[in-house]
Short mmCIF file of C-alpha atoms in Angstrom, two decimals:
data_model
loop_
_atom_site.label_atom_id
_atom_site.label_comp_id
_atom_site.label_asym_id
_atom_site.label_seq_id
_atom_site.Cartn_x
_atom_site.Cartn_y
_atom_site.Cartn_z
CA LEU A 851 85.41 63.05 72.98
CA MET A 852 86.89 66.45 72.28
CA VAL A 853 90.38 65.86 73.64
CA GLY A 854 90.72 62.60 71.74
CA VAL A 855 89.46 63.89 68.40
CA ALA A 856 91.62 62.67 65.51
CA ASP A 857 93.04 64.78 62.71
CA ARG A 858 90.56 63.47 60.17
CA THR A 859 87.60 65.42 58.78
CA GLU A 860 85.21 62.48 59.03
CA THR A 861 86.14 61.79 62.66
CA ARG A 862 85.77 65.47 63.60
CA ARG A 863 82.31 65.60 62.01
CA GLN A 864 81.20 62.50 63.91
CA THR A 865 82.53 63.94 67.17
CA GLU A 866 80.69 67.23 66.54
CA MET A 867 77.47 65.28 65.96
CA TYR A 868 77.88 63.42 69.25
CA ILE A 869 78.58 66.64 71.16
CA LEU A 870 75.57 68.41 69.64
CA GLU A 871 73.39 65.47 70.70
CA ILE A 872 74.78 65.73 74.24
CA LEU A 873 74.01 69.47 74.27
CA LYS A 874 70.31 68.69 73.82
CA VAL A 875 70.12 67.14 77.29
CA LEU A 876 72.30 69.65 79.14
CA GLN A 877 70.98 72.46 81.26
CA THR A 878 71.51 76.03 80.10
CA GLU A 879 74.32 76.80 82.54
CA ASP A 880 76.11 73.57 81.62
CA ILE A 881 76.04 74.58 77.95
CA TYR A 882 77.58 77.95 78.80
CA ILE A 883 80.29 76.18 80.82
CA LEU A 884 81.01 73.91 77.84
CA VAL A 885 81.35 76.90 75.53
CA ASP A 886 83.81 78.62 77.87
CA TRP A 887 85.75 75.39 78.41
CA THR A 888 85.99 74.81 74.64
CA ILE A 889 87.27 78.31 73.98
CA ASN A 890 89.77 78.30 76.86
CA ASN A 891 91.20 74.85 76.14
CA PHE A 892 91.03 74.49 72.39
CA SER A 893 91.32 77.89 70.69
CA ALA A 894 94.95 78.26 71.83
CA SER A 895 95.90 74.58 71.80
CA ILE A 896 99.32 73.68 70.43
CA ARG A 897 97.64 70.99 68.32
CA VAL A 898 96.39 72.24 64.97
CA VAL A 899 93.60 69.65 64.93
CA HIS A 900 92.25 71.06 68.22
CA ARG A 901 92.21 74.61 66.87
CA ILE A 902 90.43 73.48 63.70
CA PHE A 903 87.98 71.42 65.75
CA CYS A 904 87.34 74.44 67.98
CA LEU A 905 86.41 76.54 64.95
CA GLU A 906 84.10 73.85 63.58
CA LEU A 907 82.41 73.51 66.94
CA CYS A 908 82.10 77.30 67.29
CA PHE A 909 80.22 77.31 63.99
CA GLN A 910 77.79 74.63 65.21
CA LEU A 911 77.33 76.34 68.59
CA CYS A 912 76.35 79.60 66.87
CA PHE A 913 73.15 77.87 65.80
CA ASN A 914 72.30 76.46 69.22
CA SER A 915 68.96 77.94 70.32
CA ILE A 916 70.16 78.46 73.90
CA ILE A 917 73.46 80.11 72.97
CA THR A 918 71.83 82.47 70.47
CA LYS A 919 69.75 83.89 73.32
CA ASN A 920 72.93 85.01 75.07
CA ILE A 921 74.66 87.68 73.03
CA GLU A 922 77.80 87.51 75.17
CA HIS A 923 78.47 83.92 74.17
CA ILE A 924 77.90 84.72 70.49
CA LYS A 925 80.49 87.47 70.92
CA LYS A 926 82.93 85.01 72.50
CA LEU A 927 82.52 82.58 69.61
CA SER A 928 82.91 85.45 67.13
CA VAL A 929 86.20 86.55 68.70
CA VAL A 930 87.60 83.02 68.42
CA ILE A 931 86.68 82.92 64.72
CA GLY A 932 88.16 86.37 64.13
CA LYS A 933 91.43 85.77 65.96
CA LYS A 934 92.09 82.44 64.25
CA MET A 935 92.24 84.30 60.91
CA ASN A 936 95.77 85.26 61.93
CA ASP A 937 96.78 81.80 63.16
CA LYS A 938 100.26 80.62 62.29
CA ALA A 939 98.88 77.45 60.66
CA PRO A 940 97.44 78.02 57.15
CA THR A 941 94.87 75.24 57.66
CA VAL A 942 93.52 77.08 60.71
CA ARG A 943 93.46 80.41 58.86
CA ALA A 944 91.55 78.77 56.02
CA LYS A 945 89.11 77.08 58.40
CA SER A 946 88.34 80.35 60.21
CA LEU A 947 87.54 81.98 56.86
CA ILE A 948 85.39 79.05 55.80
CA VAL A 949 83.45 79.26 59.08
CA LEU A 950 82.91 83.02 58.70
CA GLY A 951 81.85 82.54 55.08
CA ASP A 952 79.36 79.83 56.06
CA LEU A 953 77.95 82.05 58.81
CA LEU A 954 77.50 84.91 56.32
CA LYS A 955 75.87 82.51 53.88
CA SER A 956 73.31 81.30 56.42
CA ASP A 957 69.97 83.06 56.75
CA TYR A 958 69.75 82.27 60.47
CA GLU A 959 68.57 85.50 62.11
CA TYR A 960 71.20 87.63 60.33
CA LEU A 961 73.82 85.70 62.31
CA GLY A 962 76.73 86.05 59.89
CA LYS A 963 76.21 89.77 59.36
CA SER A 964 75.98 90.30 63.13
CA VAL A 965 79.23 88.39 63.66
CA TYR A 966 81.01 90.50 61.02
CA ILE A 967 79.71 93.78 62.46
CA TYR A 968 80.82 92.76 65.95
CA LEU A 969 84.29 91.72 64.72
CA LYS A 970 84.58 95.04 62.89
CA SER A 971 84.10 96.78 66.25
CA LYS A 972 86.96 94.83 67.85
CA THR A 973 90.07 96.94 67.34
CA GLU A 974 92.41 94.07 68.25
CA ILE A 975 91.14 92.01 65.31
CA TYR A 976 90.96 94.58 62.47
CA ILE A 977 88.88 92.22 60.36
CA ASP A 978 88.91 94.31 57.17
CA ASN A 979 92.69 94.62 57.32
CA SER A 980 92.96 90.90 58.06
CA LEU A 981 90.85 90.05 55.01
CA SER A 982 93.03 92.26 52.82
CA GLN A 983 96.15 90.48 54.04
CA LEU A 984 94.58 87.03 53.74
CA SER A 985 93.61 87.78 50.15
CA ILE A 986 97.33 87.74 49.30
CA ASP A 987 98.26 84.89 51.67
CA LYS A 988 101.00 82.56 50.44
CA LYS A 989 98.70 79.53 50.63
CA PRO A 990 96.10 79.06 47.85
CA ALA A 991 93.69 77.35 50.28
CA VAL A 992 93.64 80.49 52.43
CA ARG A 993 93.11 82.79 49.44
CA LYS A 994 90.32 80.53 48.17
CA ALA A 995 88.58 80.64 51.56
CA CYS A 996 89.04 84.41 51.69
CA CYS A 997 87.39 84.67 48.30
CA GLY A 998 84.33 82.94 49.75
CA VAL A 999 84.13 85.44 52.62
CA ILE A 1000 84.55 88.47 50.36
CA SER A 1001 81.80 87.29 48.00
CA GLU A 1002 79.39 86.73 50.92
CA LEU A 1003 80.18 90.18 52.32
CA LEU A 1004 79.38 91.67 48.91
CA ARG A 1005 76.14 89.71 48.83
CA ASN A 1006 74.96 90.30 52.41
CA VAL A 1007 76.68 93.43 53.72
CA SER A 1008 77.52 95.94 50.96
CA LEU A 1009 79.07 96.34 47.52
CA LYS A 1010 82.16 97.89 49.02
CA SER A 1011 84.66 98.99 46.38
CA GLU A 1012 87.62 97.47 48.26
CA TRP A 1013 85.89 94.08 48.33
CA LEU A 1014 85.04 94.32 44.64
CA THR A 1015 88.69 95.03 43.90
CA ILE A 1016 89.82 92.04 45.95
CA LEU A 1017 87.30 89.73 44.27
CA TYR A 1018 88.45 90.91 40.85
CA ARG A 1019 92.07 90.29 41.85
CA PHE A 1020 91.17 86.70 42.71
CA THR A 1021 90.22 86.12 39.05
CA LEU A 1022 93.87 86.85 38.18
CA ASP A 1023 95.30 84.59 40.91
CA THR A 1024 98.14 82.23 40.07
CA ALA A 1025 96.26 79.27 41.57
CA VAL A 1026 93.60 77.62 39.41
CA SER A 1027 91.49 76.75 42.46
CA VAL A 1028 91.31 80.43 43.48
CA ARG A 1029 90.46 81.63 39.97
CA LYS A 1030 87.69 79.05 39.67
CA GLN A 1031 86.33 80.01 43.08
CA ALA A 1032 86.30 83.70 42.12
CA LEU A 1033 84.62 82.93 38.80
CA LEU A 1034 81.87 80.86 40.43
CA LYS A 1035 81.30 83.44 43.15
CA ILE A 1036 80.94 86.31 40.66
CA ILE A 1037 78.48 84.27 38.59
CA SER A 1038 76.53 83.49 41.77
CA LEU A 1039 76.55 87.17 42.78
CA PHE A 1040 75.16 88.14 39.39
CA LYS A 1041 72.38 85.55 39.61
CA SER A 1042 71.35 86.78 43.06
CA ASN A 1043 71.35 90.45 42.01
CA PRO A 1044 71.19 90.69 38.19
CA GLN A 1045 69.84 94.26 38.20
CA SER A 1046 72.86 95.72 39.97
CA LYS A 1047 74.88 97.86 37.55
CA ILE A 1048 77.99 97.32 39.67
CA ILE A 1049 77.68 93.54 39.56
CA GLN A 1050 76.87 93.61 35.84
CA ARG A 1051 80.08 95.52 35.21
CA MET A 1052 81.93 93.12 37.50
CA TRP A 1053 80.62 90.18 35.46
CA ILE A 1054 81.60 91.80 32.19
CA GLU A 1055 85.11 92.78 33.30
CA SER A 1056 86.02 89.56 35.09
CA VAL A 1057 83.98 86.59 33.81
CA LEU A 1058 84.27 87.08 30.05
CA PRO A 1059 88.07 87.65 30.01
CA MET A 1060 88.49 84.28 31.68
CA ALA A 1061 87.55 82.71 28.37
CA THR A 1062 91.27 83.22 27.60
CA ASP A 1063 92.44 81.38 30.74
CA ASN A 1064 95.17 78.77 30.28
CA GLU A 1065 93.23 76.24 32.34
CA THR A 1066 90.55 74.32 30.41
CA SER A 1067 88.37 73.81 33.48
CA VAL A 1068 88.16 77.59 33.94
CA LYS A 1069 87.25 78.19 30.31
CA THR A 1070 84.62 75.46 30.58
CA ILE A 1071 82.87 77.36 33.39
CA VAL A 1072 82.74 80.47 31.19
CA ALA A 1073 81.36 78.37 28.34
CA GLU A 1074 78.66 76.93 30.60
CA MET A 1075 77.69 80.45 31.62
CA LEU A 1076 77.30 81.36 27.94
CA ARG A 1077 75.24 78.21 27.45
CA GLU A 1078 72.87 79.43 30.16
CA ILE A 1079 72.62 82.84 28.48
CA LEU A 1080 71.83 81.30 25.10
CA ASP A 1081 69.33 78.83 26.54
CA ASN A 1082 67.48 81.70 28.23
CA ILE A 1083 67.92 84.32 25.56
CA GLY A 1084 64.35 85.55 25.94
CA ASP A 1085 64.72 86.34 29.65
CA ASN A 1086 65.41 89.83 30.97
CA ILE A 1087 68.17 88.75 33.35
CA HIS A 1088 71.00 88.60 30.81
CA ARG A 1089 69.82 91.41 28.52
CA PRO A 1090 71.91 94.16 30.24
CA ILE A 1091 75.00 91.96 29.94
CA LEU A 1092 74.46 91.36 26.23
CA GLN A 1093 73.77 95.05 25.62
CA LEU A 1094 77.13 95.90 27.15
CA ILE A 1095 78.85 93.29 25.00
CA ILE A 1096 77.36 94.48 21.69
CA ASN A 1097 78.44 98.07 22.31
CA PRO A 1098 80.67 99.05 19.33
CA LYS A 1099 83.33 100.20 21.81
CA SER A 1100 83.45 96.76 23.46
CA ILE A 1101 85.65 95.03 20.90
CA ASP A 1102 87.66 93.17 23.56
CA LEU A 1103 84.48 91.86 25.18
CA GLN A 1104 83.23 90.61 21.82
CA VAL A 1105 86.51 88.76 21.30
CA TYR A 1106 86.20 87.12 24.73
CA PHE A 1107 82.57 86.25 23.98
CA THR A 1108 83.57 84.61 20.70
CA MET A 1109 86.32 82.61 22.41
CA GLY A 1110 83.81 81.44 25.01
CA LEU A 1111 81.48 80.32 22.23
CA GLU A 1112 84.28 78.38 20.60
CA MET A 1113 84.86 76.57 23.89
CA LEU A 1114 81.13 75.93 24.11
CA GLN A 1115 81.19 74.40 20.64
CA ILE A 1116 83.96 72.04 21.71
CA THR A 1117 81.66 70.70 24.42
CA GLY A 1118 79.18 69.71 21.70
CA TYR A 1119 76.61 72.41 22.40
CA VAL A 1120 73.69 72.71 19.99
CA ALA A 1121 71.25 75.57 20.46
CA SER A 1122 67.74 74.51 21.40
CA LEU A 1123 64.77 75.10 19.13
CA LYS A 1124 63.53 77.65 21.66
CA THR A 1125 66.80 79.62 21.37
CA ARG A 1126 66.74 79.55 17.56
CA LYS A 1127 63.12 80.70 17.42
CA THR A 1128 63.79 83.51 19.93
CA ILE A 1129 66.75 84.82 17.94
CA VAL A 1130 64.79 84.80 14.68
CA SER A 1131 61.79 86.39 16.36
CA ASN A 1132 63.89 89.15 17.91
CA LEU A 1133 65.52 89.89 14.55
CA LYS A 1134 62.08 90.92 13.31
CA SER A 1135 61.50 93.28 16.22
CA GLN A 1136 62.40 96.95 16.42
CA SER A 1137 63.74 96.78 19.99
CA LYS A 1138 67.29 96.49 21.31
CA ASP A 1139 66.76 92.73 21.27
CA ARG A 1140 67.13 92.90 17.49
CA LEU A 1141 70.69 94.20 17.81
CA ILE A 1142 71.48 91.46 20.32
CA SER A 1143 70.12 88.80 17.97
CA MET A 1144 72.04 90.23 15.02
CA PHE A 1145 75.22 90.08 17.10
CA LEU A 1146 74.56 86.50 18.19
CA LEU A 1147 73.76 85.46 14.64
CA SER A 1148 76.99 87.00 13.34
CA LYS A 1149 78.99 85.09 15.94
CA LEU A 1150 77.21 81.78 15.86
CA SER A 1151 76.06 81.25 12.28
CA ARG A 1152 79.65 80.54 11.24
CA LYS A 1153 79.97 77.63 13.62
CA GLU A 1154 79.48 73.99 12.78
CA HIS A 1155 76.13 73.95 14.57
CA ASP A 1156 74.39 76.96 13.02
CA LEU A 1157 71.70 78.61 15.09
CA VAL A 1158 69.58 79.41 12.08
CA ASN A 1159 69.31 77.18 9.03
CA VAL A 1160 69.18 78.41 5.44
CA SER A 1161 65.40 78.22 5.07
CA GLN A 1162 64.94 80.26 8.23
CA LEU A 1163 67.38 82.88 6.95
CA LEU A 1164 65.57 83.14 3.62
CA GLU A 1165 62.25 83.52 5.39
CA LEU A 1166 63.76 86.13 7.65
CA CYS A 1167 65.25 88.12 4.78
CA GLN A 1168 61.96 88.13 2.91
CA SER A 1169 60.01 89.35 5.95
CA THR A 1170 62.64 91.96 6.80
CA PHE A 1171 63.20 93.56 3.40
CA HIS A 1172 59.56 93.46 2.35
#
């Protein structure tokens, strides 16, 4: 099955499924033999498809209940994943990064974090240096995969300044696919840890400026993020972001915000009744939410789809100045 695997994703997935089913009926020692045989025969194969298949199978084997009980075999699988990051074939480099990113993303007994920590201890792999080099790889697919790993490290390991710098650099990448990946990953990071001042600043300095991107699909993602903010204007999650934007010193951010709103208008967005009521309600308050609502009103009331109609404004003025 393994030797005859074809260079097609669907065929590889089917072969993996068959092998995993076979593993269920093998004895423990036979499984260990299979792992060693796979590593010895496939990780250094001259055929790219075999090296990719080896990485995919390593990922699946990491979740095998028998293998996870033997730390030495997890280490062997980790080394294969780490070494293939420097493979001569870009598709193999990308696949190794995707596998590592998926391991970091999984919640299976801190598996991904353990793999990274072990690889960091292997001086012949230099994983942090490898990631830095892969972040500027010539192939967009490799850089995109590297972006996924960096974002998962930031989420599950630490908010390391070097990784933050690399992730920010991805938002300026020449390839649209890499910029979109970076944008989505930063948005996801913010949603998973909205109280982090570091991630808030990251969002502000990287997501909003992408409203000026030349690629419409990138600007659309920014617009959708603003849609989510407006639709949940009463929540606490986005308040720190909006407070940073309305700062009088943040003129550039306000310009980006306005451009994002213009893109949102193009998509046909109309603020919900809940959003309109929240903005009007906050304008009557004495909290910082009032300043946020005043800012939003100044930016959005000039658009075709006004957030607040004339009667609401008159009512608001009367209640405010009385």
